Amino acid sequence: MHRQLLSSTEDMLHFFSAALERIGSGVILFDEQNTILYLNRAMETISGWPREEMLGRNLGQLAPPSMRERYDTRLYPGASNRVQELALAPHDIQLVRKDGSHCWISVTLSHVSSGGRDIHMALISDVTARRQAQERERLLSLGFDETQSAVLITDAQAHVVYPNKGFRRLFGFLDSELLGRYVPTLLAPDDHSGEQMAAYMTRLMSGQSIRADERLYRKDGQPLWCSVTINPIFDDYGKLVNMVVVLTDITRTKVHEVLQHRMLD
């Protein structure tokens, strides 16, 4: 009976391996004790581990040291085992390569039965680049939101796409009152001119930044002077897709200049 079980398992591994060597994702086949039975070439590339060195080892070998024993079915049986946790709630996890470096992987688990024995399969994708991009976006967003300056991101037609906290604080608007609004009519409803905006757009389309002092208005109608910088953002084809508008309150400076002029006059 034992020989039949082994033979059945070996036949199934041979059947699977012929197909799994051809796919681009990493694949690990393992048994009920999380013992590795097979990994394909793509998984060798992701992990840096040669196949022959991983066969017979526990899946925990690929986990960070603090998580390795969680893959031991004797110490963590049933639902408490790390594999069962991932099956119930899939999410990205870290994998430790043979050289000790870490990468992020996405894992999809499934299993098949043969001769009364379950063979589990982990389909693995390296998502390190995506995770790094998400972290960069998080840090950029954090810096964007926490800067003291008021910053707007607009589309190519100067409609608000995203305001930072500094903008909401300075001008008193809520997000729901800003998104999709045309910036000149939002901040200078009576003072903006079509000719001036056309001149600005011509310069922006040519790749030039705009720097100017403008009298703008808060939501409550209170005027304030701002130093305004507008930077154009182009896509890979040279098309204007966004503008980044940075506004700094210079009202005190302007008031001081006016008072000086009056004293001199």
Coordinates of C-alpha atoms in Angstrom, one line a residue:
M1 CA 0.0 0.0 0.0
H2 CA 2.8 2.4 0.9
R3 CA 4.6 1.7 -2.4
Q4 CA 1.3 2.3 -4.3
L5 CA 0.9 5.6 -2.5
L6 CA 4.5 6.7 -3.4
S7 CA 4.1 5.5 -7.0
S8 CA 0.8 7.4 -7.3
T9 CA 2.4 10.6 -5.9
E10 CA 5.5 10.3 -8.1
D11 CA 3.3 9.8 -11.2
M12 CA 1.3 12.9 -10.3
L13 CA 4.4 15.0 -9.8
H14 CA 5.8 13.8 -13.1
F15 CA 2.5 14.7 -14.8
F16 CA 2.4 18.1 -13.2
S17 CA 6.1 19.0 -13.7
A18 CA 6.0 18.6 -17.5
A19 CA 3.3 21.3 -17.6
L20 CA 4.5 23.6 -14.8
E21 CA 8.0 24.0 -16.2
R22 CA 6.5 26.0 -19.1
I23 CA 4.7 28.7 -17.1
G24 CA 6.2 32.0 -16.1
S25 CA 5.0 32.0 -12.5
G26 CA 6.8 30.2 -9.7
V27 CA 5.2 27.0 -8.6
I28 CA 5.8 24.9 -5.4
L29 CA 4.1 21.5 -4.8
F30 CA 4.1 20.4 -1.2
D31 CA 2.5 17.8 1.0
E32 CA 0.3 17.9 4.1
Q33 CA 3.3 18.6 6.3
N34 CA 4.4 21.5 4.1
T35 CA 7.3 19.5 2.8
I36 CA 8.4 20.7 -0.6
L37 CA 8.0 18.0 -3.3
Y38 CA 8.7 20.1 -6.4
L39 CA 9.5 23.6 -7.6
N40 CA 9.7 24.8 -11.2
R41 CA 12.4 26.8 -12.9
A42 CA 10.6 30.0 -12.4
M43 CA 10.5 29.4 -8.7
E44 CA 14.2 28.7 -8.7
T45 CA 14.7 32.1 -10.3
I46 CA 12.5 33.9 -7.8
S47 CA 14.0 32.2 -4.7
G48 CA 17.6 31.8 -5.8
W49 CA 17.4 28.2 -4.5
P50 CA 18.3 25.3 -6.7
R51 CA 15.6 22.7 -6.9
E52 CA 17.7 19.9 -5.5
E53 CA 18.5 21.9 -2.4
M54 CA 14.9 22.6 -1.6
L55 CA 13.3 19.2 -2.1
G56 CA 12.3 17.6 1.2
R57 CA 12.6 20.9 3.1
N58 CA 9.7 22.7 4.9
L59 CA 8.2 25.7 3.2
G60 CA 9.3 27.7 6.2
Q61 CA 12.8 27.7 4.7
L62 CA 11.6 30.4 2.3
A63 CA 10.0 32.6 5.1
P64 CA 11.6 35.3 7.3
P65 CA 13.2 33.7 10.4
S66 CA 10.5 35.0 12.7
M67 CA 7.8 33.2 10.7
R68 CA 9.5 29.9 9.9
E69 CA 8.1 27.8 12.7
R70 CA 4.6 28.9 11.8
Y71 CA 4.9 26.5 8.8
D72 CA 5.7 23.5 11.0
T73 CA 2.5 21.5 11.1
R74 CA 3.5 19.8 14.4
L75 CA 3.9 23.1 16.3
Y76 CA 1.1 24.9 14.4
P77 CA -1.5 22.3 13.3
G78 CA -4.7 22.9 11.4
A79 CA -6.0 26.5 11.1
S80 CA -3.1 27.9 13.2
N81 CA -0.6 26.9 10.5
R82 CA 0.7 29.7 8.3
V83 CA -0.4 28.0 5.1
Q84 CA -3.9 27.7 6.3
E85 CA -3.9 31.4 7.2
L86 CA -2.8 32.3 3.7
A87 CA -5.4 30.0 2.2
L88 CA -8.2 31.7 4.2
A89 CA -6.9 35.3 3.8
P90 CA -4.5 35.6 0.8
H91 CA -2.1 38.5 0.9
D92 CA 1.4 39.5 -0.2
I93 CA 4.1 38.0 2.0
Q94 CA 7.9 38.2 2.1
L95 CA 10.2 35.5 0.8
V96 CA 13.8 35.1 1.8
R97 CA 16.1 34.2 -1.1
K98 CA 19.1 31.9 -0.7
D99 CA 21.4 34.9 -0.5
G100 CA 19.4 36.3 2.4
S101 CA 17.8 39.1 0.4
H102 CA 14.0 39.6 0.7
C103 CA 11.4 39.9 -2.0
W104 CA 7.6 40.3 -1.9
I105 CA 5.5 37.6 -3.4
S106 CA 1.8 37.0 -4.1
V107 CA 0.6 33.5 -3.4
T108 CA -2.4 31.6 -4.7
L109 CA -3.0 28.2 -3.1
S110 CA -4.9 25.1 -4.3
H111 CA -4.7 21.3 -3.9
V112 CA -5.5 18.0 -5.7
S113 CA -6.0 14.5 -4.3
S114 CA -4.5 11.3 -5.6
G115 CA -4.5 7.9 -4.0
G116 CA -5.8 9.3 -0.7
R117 CA -3.0 11.9 -0.5
D118 CA -3.4 15.7 -0.9
I119 CA -0.8 17.6 -3.0
H120 CA -0.9 21.3 -2.4
M121 CA 0.2 23.8 -5.0
A122 CA 1.4 27.4 -4.5
L123 CA 1.4 29.6 -7.5
I124 CA 3.8 32.5 -6.8
S125 CA 4.4 35.8 -8.5
D126 CA 7.2 38.2 -7.6
V127 CA 5.4 41.5 -6.8
T128 CA 8.5 43.3 -5.4
A129 CA 8.4 46.0 -8.1
R130 CA 4.7 46.7 -7.4
R131 CA 5.2 46.9 -3.6
Q132 CA 8.2 49.3 -4.1
A133 CA 6.1 51.5 -6.4
Q134 CA 3.3 51.5 -3.8
E135 CA 5.7 52.5 -1.1
R136 CA 7.1 55.3 -3.2
E137 CA 3.6 56.5 -3.9
R138 CA 2.8 56.3 -0.2
L139 CA 5.9 58.4 0.7
L140 CA 5.3 60.9 -2.1
S141 CA 1.7 61.2 -1.0
L142 CA 2.8 61.7 2.6
G143 CA 5.3 64.4 1.6
F144 CA 2.7 66.0 -0.7
D145 CA 0.1 66.1 2.0
E146 CA 2.3 67.2 4.9
T147 CA 4.1 70.1 3.2
Q148 CA 3.1 73.5 4.6
S149 CA 2.5 74.8 1.1
A150 CA -0.9 74.6 -0.6
V151 CA -0.6 72.3 -3.6
L152 CA -3.1 71.3 -6.3
I153 CA -2.8 68.7 -9.0
T154 CA -5.0 69.5 -12.0
D155 CA -5.7 67.9 -15.3
A156 CA -4.5 69.4 -18.6
Q157 CA -7.6 71.8 -18.6
A158 CA -6.8 73.1 -15.1
H159 CA -9.6 71.2 -13.3
V160 CA -8.8 70.0 -9.8
V161 CA -7.7 66.4 -9.6
Y162 CA -6.2 66.4 -6.1
P163 CA -5.7 69.0 -3.4
N164 CA -3.4 68.5 -0.5
K165 CA -4.1 69.4 3.2
G166 CA -2.2 72.6 2.9
F167 CA -4.5 73.8 0.2
R168 CA -7.6 72.8 2.1
R169 CA -6.3 74.6 5.2
L170 CA -5.3 77.8 3.4
F171 CA -8.5 78.2 1.3
G172 CA -11.1 76.5 3.5
F173 CA -12.6 74.1 0.9
L174 CA -13.6 70.5 1.4
D175 CA -12.5 67.9 -1.1
S176 CA -16.1 67.5 -2.3
E177 CA -16.1 71.2 -3.2
L178 CA -12.9 71.1 -5.1
L179 CA -12.7 68.0 -7.3
G180 CA -13.4 68.8 -11.0
R181 CA -13.5 72.6 -10.4
Y182 CA -11.8 74.9 -12.8
V183 CA -9.0 76.6 -10.8
P184 CA -9.3 80.2 -12.1
T185 CA -13.0 80.4 -11.4
L186 CA -12.5 78.7 -8.1
L187 CA -9.8 81.0 -6.7
A188 CA -10.3 84.2 -8.7
P189 CA -13.9 84.2 -9.8
D190 CA -14.0 87.8 -10.9
D191 CA -10.3 88.6 -11.5
H192 CA -9.2 86.0 -14.0
S193 CA -9.1 86.8 -17.7
G194 CA -9.3 84.4 -20.7
E195 CA -6.4 86.2 -22.4
Q196 CA -4.1 85.7 -19.4
M197 CA -5.1 82.0 -19.1
A198 CA -4.4 81.5 -22.8
A199 CA -1.0 83.0 -22.4
Y200 CA -0.3 80.8 -19.4
M201 CA -1.4 77.7 -21.3
T202 CA 0.8 78.5 -24.3
R203 CA 3.9 78.7 -22.0
L204 CA 2.9 75.5 -20.1
M205 CA 2.4 73.6 -23.4
S206 CA 5.9 74.6 -24.4
G207 CA 7.3 73.1 -21.2
Q208 CA 7.8 76.4 -19.3
S209 CA 6.8 76.8 -15.7
I210 CA 4.7 79.8 -14.6
R211 CA 5.7 81.9 -11.6
A212 CA 3.5 84.9 -10.6
D213 CA 2.0 86.7 -7.6
E214 CA -1.8 86.6 -7.7
R215 CA -4.6 87.9 -5.6
L216 CA -6.8 85.0 -4.9
Y217 CA -9.9 84.3 -2.7
R218 CA -10.7 81.9 0.1
K219 CA -14.0 80.0 0.2
D220 CA -15.4 82.7 2.6
G221 CA -14.5 85.5 0.1
Q222 CA -11.4 86.7 2.0
P223 CA -8.7 87.9 -0.4
L224 CA -5.1 86.8 0.0
W225 CA -2.0 87.2 -2.1
C226 CA -0.2 84.1 -3.2
S227 CA 3.1 83.3 -4.9
V228 CA 1.9 80.8 -7.5
T229 CA 4.1 78.3 -9.3
I230 CA 2.6 76.1 -12.0
N231 CA 4.6 73.1 -13.4
P232 CA 3.5 71.2 -16.5
I233 CA 3.5 67.3 -16.5
F234 CA 3.8 65.5 -19.8
D235 CA 3.2 61.8 -20.6
D236 CA 5.7 59.7 -22.6
Y237 CA 4.3 61.0 -25.9
G238 CA 4.9 64.7 -25.0
K239 CA 1.2 65.4 -24.2
L240 CA 0.3 67.7 -21.3
V241 CA -1.6 65.6 -18.9
N242 CA -1.4 67.3 -15.5
M243 CA -0.3 70.5 -13.8
V244 CA 1.1 70.9 -10.3
V245 CA 0.2 74.2 -8.7
V246 CA 2.0 75.4 -5.6
L247 CA 0.6 78.4 -3.7
T248 CA 2.4 80.2 -0.9
D249 CA 0.6 82.8 1.1
I250 CA 2.5 86.1 0.8
T251 CA -0.3 88.4 2.0
R252 CA 1.8 89.8 4.9
T253 CA 4.7 90.6 2.6
K254 CA 2.3 92.3 0.1
V255 CA 0.7 94.4 2.9
H256 CA 4.1 95.4 4.1
E257 CA 5.1 96.5 0.6
V258 CA 1.9 98.6 0.2
L259 CA 2.5 100.3 3.6
Q260 CA 6.1 101.1 2.6
H261 CA 5.0 102.6 -0.7
R262 CA 2.3 104.7 1.1
M263 CA 4.9 106.0 3.6
L264 CA 7.3 106.9 0.8
D265 CA 4.5 108.7 -1.1

